[in-house]
């Protein structure tokens, strides 16, 4: 292959995790990804995944006698529209690994079919969303954190595994405008019951007892107000708690990044509420902010776009023709476990791999439409497959980084065969539903 045949594409955004690293460079030849630069191993794997079409759906597929057979897009769209229209309580779920444009189209479809619209936050950072709605939060962009932060706390999150470039691009191991010496000027504190890779890098590892985060945050808040705390809280000696608090009080600019170790353990949204209030109180001493470590690359976008459109970020029911919001009643798992959903459209997520067995057992009983490029546990349950182009690799789109900064994703190769962008698939489905309703 000559050098001329290889095209270098710069400023590519990685569509994998909420970091949305926008400094990736990719060499492409003959519509294949040849080399990636700057992406971590997870991001690199995603870019290279488009070279392989053996386990890929490249045409719409209908399950007949237990096997998938290809059908035309017109037939697939009509079948999908009828499934959703004929259902009394269709569920539209996923949306966190697609573009804002597709997320917006998902709302229109849910409204037309009177369905329940939910996204993956309901099983990850949903408690953060609820807590932030309750008490607000002190926030900053990742750029500001990179420039200013000198005390960095990861609480219940392990960026080394889930967001591999987070520490090197935005927090600990990067030089910033006011932190020219990078890590030498920063202190890393990790609060985690496990000896994670991030904990091994930390200056201080607070090995909190599993599920006792609420107690630890409460003790820190009490100590901050001068109240005497017990000798041992959540497995941490009082002297260690006071030592960490002194570091936090003396920070120039501090940040707490929190993950599912805080949102999905005992206490859930009350943990986040409490942690946000700790940060609020620390702001009496110095500048502190708190930020969720969002997983899927556009889970932030799903909540943001639906909030513009309906006022609500997730778990939205359109059964009465207008949006109603009640997490705990309209989350995907609630309506599956309760056996309410009688059809499901799953996009940009894999509940078949991640939902509890009772939800999956119900999914297996109802017609499932999967907008999904690859063979997954969810497609094993599906009756109809609508094959999408992969956003950020095979088609453009906009996504929100974990700090709510919108970033335009680039296309680097053409999608195979008949794959269409999610946005186009959802738009066509909505049009067909409107036609059939006339
Ligand atoms: S850290 Fe996340 S966004 Fe950045 S390259 Fe890795 S997977 Fe992609």
Short mmCIF file of N, CA and C in Angstrom, two decimals, residues 77-211:
data_model
loop_
_atom_site.label_atom_id
_atom_site.label_comp_id
_atom_site.label_asym_id
_atom_site.label_seq_id
_atom_site.Cartn_x
_atom_site.Cartn_y
_atom_site.Cartn_z
N UNK A 77 -39.22 -1.10 8.11
CA UNK A 77 -39.77 0.11 8.76
C UNK A 77 -41.27 -0.09 9.01
N UNK A 78 -41.97 -0.64 8.01
CA UNK A 78 -43.42 -0.83 8.19
C UNK A 78 -43.71 -1.83 9.32
N UNK A 79 -42.93 -2.92 9.36
CA UNK A 79 -43.15 -3.92 10.43
C UNK A 79 -42.88 -3.30 11.80
N UNK A 80 -41.78 -2.55 11.88
CA UNK A 80 -41.43 -1.95 13.17
C UNK A 80 -42.50 -0.96 13.61
N UNK A 81 -42.96 -0.14 12.66
CA UNK A 81 -44.00 0.86 12.99
C UNK A 81 -45.26 0.16 13.48
N UNK A 82 -45.64 -0.94 12.83
CA UNK A 82 -46.86 -1.65 13.24
C UNK A 82 -46.70 -2.29 14.62
N UNK A 83 -45.51 -2.85 14.88
CA UNK A 83 -45.26 -3.44 16.21
C UNK A 83 -45.48 -2.37 17.30
N UNK A 84 -44.91 -1.19 17.08
CA UNK A 84 -45.00 -0.14 18.10
C UNK A 84 -46.43 0.40 18.21
N UNK A 85 -47.09 0.57 17.05
CA UNK A 85 -48.46 1.11 17.07
C UNK A 85 -49.46 0.14 17.67
N UNK A 86 -49.26 -1.16 17.42
CA UNK A 86 -50.20 -2.15 17.94
C UNK A 86 -50.00 -2.44 19.42
N UNK A 87 -48.89 -1.97 19.97
CA UNK A 87 -48.62 -2.24 21.39
C UNK A 87 -49.38 -1.23 22.25
N UNK A 88 -49.79 -1.67 23.43
CA UNK A 88 -50.46 -0.74 24.36
C UNK A 88 -49.45 0.04 25.17
N UNK A 89 -48.29 -0.62 25.45
CA UNK A 89 -47.29 0.05 26.29
C UNK A 89 -45.89 -0.24 25.76
N UNK A 90 -45.57 0.35 24.57
CA UNK A 90 -44.24 0.08 24.02
C UNK A 90 -43.14 0.79 24.82
N UNK A 91 -42.01 0.12 24.92
CA UNK A 91 -40.85 0.69 25.61
C UNK A 91 -39.80 1.05 24.57
N UNK A 92 -39.27 2.28 24.65
CA UNK A 92 -38.16 2.69 23.79
C UNK A 92 -36.98 2.95 24.72
N UNK A 93 -35.93 2.15 24.59
CA UNK A 93 -34.87 2.19 25.61
C UNK A 93 -33.48 2.20 24.98
N UNK A 94 -32.55 2.87 25.64
CA UNK A 94 -31.13 2.84 25.25
C UNK A 94 -30.62 4.25 25.08
N UNK A 95 -30.25 4.62 23.85
CA UNK A 95 -29.96 5.98 23.42
C UNK A 95 -28.65 6.58 23.93
N UNK A 96 -27.88 5.89 24.77
CA UNK A 96 -26.72 6.58 25.34
C UNK A 96 -25.47 6.46 24.47
N UNK A 97 -25.50 5.59 23.45
CA UNK A 97 -24.35 5.53 22.52
C UNK A 97 -24.81 5.88 21.12
N UNK A 98 -25.50 7.01 21.03
CA UNK A 98 -25.87 7.53 19.72
C UNK A 98 -25.84 9.04 19.78
N UNK A 99 -26.19 9.67 18.67
CA UNK A 99 -26.04 11.13 18.59
C UNK A 99 -27.23 11.86 19.23
N UNK A 100 -27.01 13.14 19.53
CA UNK A 100 -28.11 13.97 20.04
C UNK A 100 -29.25 14.03 19.03
N UNK A 101 -28.89 14.03 17.75
CA UNK A 101 -29.90 14.12 16.69
C UNK A 101 -30.83 12.90 16.77
N UNK A 102 -30.23 11.71 16.95
CA UNK A 102 -31.04 10.48 17.05
C UNK A 102 -31.86 10.48 18.34
N UNK A 103 -31.26 10.97 19.41
CA UNK A 103 -31.96 11.02 20.70
C UNK A 103 -33.22 11.89 20.57
N UNK A 104 -33.07 13.02 19.86
CA UNK A 104 -34.21 13.92 19.63
C UNK A 104 -35.29 13.22 18.82
N UNK A 105 -34.89 12.43 17.82
CA UNK A 105 -35.87 11.69 17.01
C UNK A 105 -36.57 10.63 17.86
N UNK A 106 -35.84 10.03 18.80
CA UNK A 106 -36.42 9.02 19.68
C UNK A 106 -37.59 9.58 20.48
N UNK A 107 -37.44 10.81 20.94
CA UNK A 107 -38.55 11.48 21.66
C UNK A 107 -39.79 11.58 20.78
N UNK A 108 -39.58 11.99 19.49
CA UNK A 108 -40.75 12.17 18.60
C UNK A 108 -41.48 10.84 18.41
N UNK A 109 -40.70 9.77 18.24
CA UNK A 109 -41.30 8.45 18.04
C UNK A 109 -42.07 8.01 19.29
N UNK A 110 -41.46 8.20 20.45
CA UNK A 110 -42.12 7.79 21.70
C UNK A 110 -43.44 8.55 21.89
N UNK A 111 -43.42 9.83 21.54
CA UNK A 111 -44.63 10.64 21.68
C UNK A 111 -45.73 10.13 20.74
N UNK A 112 -45.33 9.81 19.49
CA UNK A 112 -46.31 9.33 18.50
C UNK A 112 -46.96 8.02 18.92
N UNK A 113 -46.16 7.10 19.51
CA UNK A 113 -46.71 5.77 19.83
C UNK A 113 -47.20 5.70 21.29
N UNK A 114 -47.09 6.81 22.01
CA UNK A 114 -47.56 6.81 23.42
C UNK A 114 -46.77 5.85 24.29
N UNK A 115 -45.45 5.79 24.04
CA UNK A 115 -44.62 4.80 24.72
C UNK A 115 -43.93 5.33 25.97
N UNK A 116 -43.11 4.47 26.54
CA UNK A 116 -42.26 4.85 27.67
C UNK A 116 -40.84 4.99 27.12
N UNK A 117 -40.24 6.14 27.40
CA UNK A 117 -38.93 6.47 26.84
C UNK A 117 -37.92 6.47 27.99
N UNK A 118 -36.86 5.66 27.85
CA UNK A 118 -35.89 5.60 28.95
C UNK A 118 -34.49 5.40 28.37
N UNK A 119 -33.52 5.77 29.14
CA UNK A 119 -32.13 5.67 28.69
C UNK A 119 -31.29 5.00 29.78
N UNK A 120 -30.05 4.70 29.46
CA UNK A 120 -29.26 3.84 30.35
C UNK A 120 -28.92 4.50 31.70
N UNK A 121 -29.11 5.82 31.82
CA UNK A 121 -28.85 6.45 33.13
C UNK A 121 -29.72 5.81 34.21
N UNK A 122 -30.88 5.25 33.81
CA UNK A 122 -31.77 4.69 34.84
C UNK A 122 -31.11 3.49 35.52
N UNK A 123 -30.04 2.93 34.93
CA UNK A 123 -29.34 1.84 35.63
C UNK A 123 -27.89 2.23 35.97
N UNK A 124 -27.52 3.52 35.82
CA UNK A 124 -26.16 3.90 36.24
C UNK A 124 -26.19 5.20 37.04
N UNK A 125 -26.22 6.36 36.34
CA UNK A 125 -26.16 7.62 37.09
C UNK A 125 -27.54 8.23 37.32
N UNK A 126 -28.60 7.43 37.19
CA UNK A 126 -29.94 7.95 37.51
C UNK A 126 -29.98 8.59 38.90
N UNK A 127 -29.40 7.93 39.94
CA UNK A 127 -29.40 8.56 41.27
C UNK A 127 -28.70 9.92 41.27
N UNK A 128 -27.66 10.08 40.43
CA UNK A 128 -26.99 11.39 40.37
C UNK A 128 -27.95 12.43 39.80
N UNK A 129 -28.69 12.04 38.74
CA UNK A 129 -29.64 12.96 38.11
C UNK A 129 -30.67 13.40 39.15
N UNK A 130 -31.20 12.43 39.93
CA UNK A 130 -32.22 12.78 40.93
C UNK A 130 -31.65 13.71 41.99
N UNK A 131 -30.43 13.41 42.46
CA UNK A 131 -29.83 14.24 43.51
C UNK A 131 -29.56 15.64 42.99
N UNK A 132 -29.07 15.73 41.76
CA UNK A 132 -28.75 17.05 41.20
C UNK A 132 -30.03 17.87 41.02
N UNK A 133 -31.13 17.19 40.62
CA UNK A 133 -32.42 17.90 40.54
C UNK A 133 -32.85 18.41 41.92
N UNK A 134 -32.55 17.64 42.95
CA UNK A 134 -32.95 18.03 44.31
C UNK A 134 -32.14 19.20 44.84
N UNK A 135 -30.80 19.10 44.72
CA UNK A 135 -29.95 20.07 45.44
C UNK A 135 -28.98 20.85 44.55
N UNK A 136 -29.03 20.65 43.21
CA UNK A 136 -28.10 21.35 42.32
C UNK A 136 -26.69 20.82 42.52
N UNK A 137 -25.72 21.44 41.87
CA UNK A 137 -24.34 21.05 42.14
C UNK A 137 -23.39 22.15 41.69
N UNK A 138 -22.23 22.17 42.29
CA UNK A 138 -21.17 23.07 41.89
C UNK A 138 -20.38 22.36 40.79
N UNK A 139 -20.31 22.97 39.58
CA UNK A 139 -19.75 22.25 38.43
C UNK A 139 -18.67 23.07 37.72
N UNK A 140 -17.92 22.39 36.85
CA UNK A 140 -16.92 23.06 36.01
C UNK A 140 -16.67 22.17 34.80
N UNK A 141 -16.11 22.74 33.74
CA UNK A 141 -15.76 21.91 32.59
C UNK A 141 -14.47 21.15 32.89
N UNK A 142 -14.24 20.09 32.12
CA UNK A 142 -12.99 19.33 32.29
C UNK A 142 -11.78 20.21 31.97
N UNK A 143 -11.96 21.18 31.07
CA UNK A 143 -10.87 22.10 30.73
C UNK A 143 -10.47 22.94 31.93
N UNK A 144 -11.48 23.40 32.66
CA UNK A 144 -11.20 24.23 33.84
C UNK A 144 -10.51 23.39 34.92
N UNK A 145 -10.98 22.15 35.06
CA UNK A 145 -10.38 21.24 36.05
C UNK A 145 -8.91 21.00 35.70
N UNK A 146 -8.66 20.72 34.44
CA UNK A 146 -7.29 20.48 33.97
C UNK A 146 -6.40 21.69 34.27
N UNK A 147 -6.94 22.89 34.05
CA UNK A 147 -6.13 24.10 34.23
C UNK A 147 -5.87 24.41 35.69
N UNK A 148 -6.84 24.09 36.57
CA UNK A 148 -6.78 24.64 37.92
C UNK A 148 -6.66 23.63 39.06
N UNK A 149 -7.25 22.42 38.90
CA UNK A 149 -7.40 21.55 40.08
C UNK A 149 -6.06 21.09 40.64
N UNK A 150 -5.93 21.17 41.96
CA UNK A 150 -4.71 20.62 42.59
C UNK A 150 -5.03 19.53 43.63
N UNK A 151 -6.31 19.34 43.94
CA UNK A 151 -6.69 18.16 44.75
C UNK A 151 -7.80 17.45 43.98
N UNK A 152 -7.52 16.20 43.64
CA UNK A 152 -8.43 15.44 42.78
C UNK A 152 -8.86 14.18 43.53
N UNK A 153 -10.18 14.03 43.66
CA UNK A 153 -10.72 12.87 44.37
C UNK A 153 -11.54 12.03 43.38
N UNK A 154 -11.24 10.76 43.30
CA UNK A 154 -12.12 9.83 42.58
C UNK A 154 -12.82 9.01 43.64
N UNK A 155 -14.14 9.11 43.67
CA UNK A 155 -14.93 8.42 44.72
C UNK A 155 -15.81 7.37 44.05
N UNK A 156 -15.54 6.10 44.36
CA UNK A 156 -16.35 5.02 43.78
C UNK A 156 -16.25 4.96 42.27
N UNK A 157 -15.09 5.32 41.74
CA UNK A 157 -14.91 5.19 40.29
C UNK A 157 -13.46 4.80 40.02
N UNK A 158 -13.28 4.02 38.99
CA UNK A 158 -11.93 3.54 38.66
C UNK A 158 -11.60 3.94 37.22
N UNK A 159 -11.15 5.20 37.03
CA UNK A 159 -10.94 5.67 35.66
C UNK A 159 -9.91 4.84 34.90
N UNK A 160 -8.98 4.21 35.62
CA UNK A 160 -7.95 3.42 34.91
C UNK A 160 -8.59 2.35 34.04
N UNK A 161 -9.75 1.84 34.46
CA UNK A 161 -10.41 0.79 33.69
C UNK A 161 -11.53 1.33 32.81
N UNK A 162 -12.31 2.29 33.34
CA UNK A 162 -13.52 2.68 32.63
C UNK A 162 -13.35 3.92 31.75
N UNK A 163 -12.43 4.80 32.12
CA UNK A 163 -12.19 6.04 31.35
C UNK A 163 -10.67 6.20 31.26
N UNK A 164 -10.00 5.35 30.47
CA UNK A 164 -8.54 5.23 30.60
C UNK A 164 -7.73 6.52 30.39
N UNK A 165 -8.27 7.51 29.65
CA UNK A 165 -7.48 8.73 29.44
C UNK A 165 -7.95 9.88 30.33
N UNK A 166 -8.88 9.63 31.21
CA UNK A 166 -9.43 10.72 32.03
C UNK A 166 -8.35 11.39 32.86
N UNK A 167 -7.51 10.58 33.52
CA UNK A 167 -6.49 11.16 34.40
C UNK A 167 -5.38 11.85 33.60
N UNK A 168 -5.09 11.32 32.40
CA UNK A 168 -3.97 11.91 31.64
C UNK A 168 -4.41 13.09 30.77
N UNK A 169 -5.71 13.24 30.52
CA UNK A 169 -6.16 14.37 29.71
C UNK A 169 -6.75 15.51 30.54
N UNK A 170 -7.41 15.14 31.65
CA UNK A 170 -8.22 16.17 32.33
C UNK A 170 -7.89 16.41 33.80
N UNK A 171 -7.18 15.48 34.46
CA UNK A 171 -7.09 15.70 35.91
C UNK A 171 -5.67 15.58 36.45
N UNK A 172 -5.21 14.38 36.74
CA UNK A 172 -4.00 14.20 37.54
C UNK A 172 -2.72 14.36 36.73
N UNK A 173 -2.63 13.60 35.63
CA UNK A 173 -1.32 13.49 34.94
C UNK A 173 -1.27 14.36 33.69
N UNK A 174 -1.61 15.62 33.84
CA UNK A 174 -1.58 16.53 32.70
C UNK A 174 -1.15 17.90 33.22
N UNK A 175 -0.39 18.61 32.39
CA UNK A 175 -0.03 19.97 32.78
C UNK A 175 -1.21 20.88 32.46
N UNK A 176 -1.49 21.83 33.34
CA UNK A 176 -2.61 22.75 33.11
C UNK A 176 -2.09 24.18 33.12
N UNK A 177 -2.94 25.12 32.69
CA UNK A 177 -2.52 26.52 32.60
C UNK A 177 -1.96 27.03 33.93
N UNK A 178 -2.65 26.69 35.03
CA UNK A 178 -2.16 27.09 36.36
C UNK A 178 -1.45 25.95 37.07
N UNK A 179 -1.27 24.84 36.40
CA UNK A 179 -0.62 23.65 37.00
C UNK A 179 0.47 23.17 36.04
N UNK A 180 1.44 24.04 35.84
CA UNK A 180 2.47 23.76 34.83
C UNK A 180 3.29 22.52 35.14
N UNK A 181 3.37 22.16 36.42
CA UNK A 181 4.17 20.99 36.78
C UNK A 181 3.33 19.71 36.82
N UNK A 182 2.12 19.80 36.37
CA UNK A 182 1.27 18.61 36.26
C UNK A 182 1.11 17.88 37.58
N UNK A 183 1.37 16.56 37.56
CA UNK A 183 1.13 15.70 38.74
C UNK A 183 1.90 16.17 39.97
N UNK A 184 3.06 16.84 39.76
CA UNK A 184 3.87 17.28 40.92
C UNK A 184 3.12 18.31 41.75
N UNK A 185 2.18 18.99 41.11
CA UNK A 185 1.42 20.03 41.83
C UNK A 185 0.06 19.54 42.29
N UNK A 186 -0.22 18.27 42.06
CA UNK A 186 -1.58 17.79 42.35
C UNK A 186 -1.53 16.66 43.38
N UNK A 187 -2.62 16.51 44.13
CA UNK A 187 -2.76 15.41 45.09
C UNK A 187 -3.93 14.55 44.64
N UNK A 188 -3.71 13.24 44.60
CA UNK A 188 -4.76 12.32 44.17
C UNK A 188 -5.26 11.52 45.37
N UNK A 189 -6.57 11.61 45.60
CA UNK A 189 -7.22 10.85 46.69
C UNK A 189 -8.24 9.92 46.04
N UNK A 190 -8.18 8.65 46.38
CA UNK A 190 -9.16 7.70 45.85
C UNK A 190 -9.94 7.10 47.02
N UNK A 191 -11.27 7.17 46.93
CA UNK A 191 -12.12 6.55 47.95
C UNK A 191 -12.77 5.34 47.30
N UNK A 192 -12.37 4.17 47.75
CA UNK A 192 -12.85 2.94 47.11
C UNK A 192 -12.57 1.77 48.04
N UNK A 193 -13.54 0.85 48.20
CA UNK A 193 -13.26 -0.31 49.06
C UNK A 193 -12.25 -1.26 48.43
N UNK A 194 -12.03 -1.13 47.12
CA UNK A 194 -11.14 -2.09 46.44
C UNK A 194 -9.78 -1.46 46.15
N UNK A 195 -8.80 -2.35 45.95
CA UNK A 195 -7.46 -1.88 45.54
C UNK A 195 -7.44 -1.75 44.02
N UNK A 196 -8.12 -0.74 43.51
CA UNK A 196 -8.21 -0.58 42.05
C UNK A 196 -6.89 -0.03 41.52
N UNK A 197 -6.76 -0.04 40.20
CA UNK A 197 -5.55 0.54 39.59
C UNK A 197 -5.43 2.03 39.94
N UNK A 198 -6.58 2.73 39.96
CA UNK A 198 -6.54 4.16 40.33
C UNK A 198 -6.09 4.30 41.78
N UNK A 199 -6.57 3.40 42.66
CA UNK A 199 -6.19 3.47 44.08
C UNK A 199 -4.68 3.27 44.23
N UNK A 200 -4.10 2.41 43.38
CA UNK A 200 -2.65 2.16 43.47
C UNK A 200 -1.84 3.39 43.09
N UNK A 201 -2.43 4.28 42.28
CA UNK A 201 -1.73 5.50 41.87
C UNK A 201 -1.91 6.63 42.87
N UNK A 202 -2.85 6.45 43.82
CA UNK A 202 -3.26 7.57 44.67
C UNK A 202 -2.21 7.94 45.71
N UNK A 203 -2.19 9.23 46.08
CA UNK A 203 -1.38 9.66 47.22
C UNK A 203 -2.04 9.17 48.50
N UNK A 204 -3.37 9.19 48.51
CA UNK A 204 -4.12 8.70 49.68
C UNK A 204 -5.24 7.80 49.19
N UNK A 205 -5.29 6.59 49.74
CA UNK A 205 -6.39 5.68 49.40
C UNK A 205 -7.26 5.52 50.65
N UNK A 206 -8.49 6.01 50.57
CA UNK A 206 -9.44 5.84 51.67
C UNK A 206 -10.24 4.58 51.37
N UNK A 207 -9.93 3.53 52.11
CA UNK A 207 -10.55 2.24 51.81
C UNK A 207 -11.85 2.11 52.61
N UNK A 208 -12.85 2.83 52.16
CA UNK A 208 -14.14 2.86 52.86
C UNK A 208 -14.77 1.47 52.83
N UNK A 209 -15.49 1.15 53.91
CA UNK A 209 -16.20 -0.14 53.93
C UNK A 209 -17.28 -0.13 52.87
N UNK A 210 -17.44 -1.27 52.23
CA UNK A 210 -18.45 -1.41 51.18
C UNK A 210 -19.83 -0.92 51.65
N UNK A 211 -20.42 0.01 50.88
CA UNK A 211 -21.79 0.46 51.19
C UNK A 211 -21.88 1.45 52.35
#
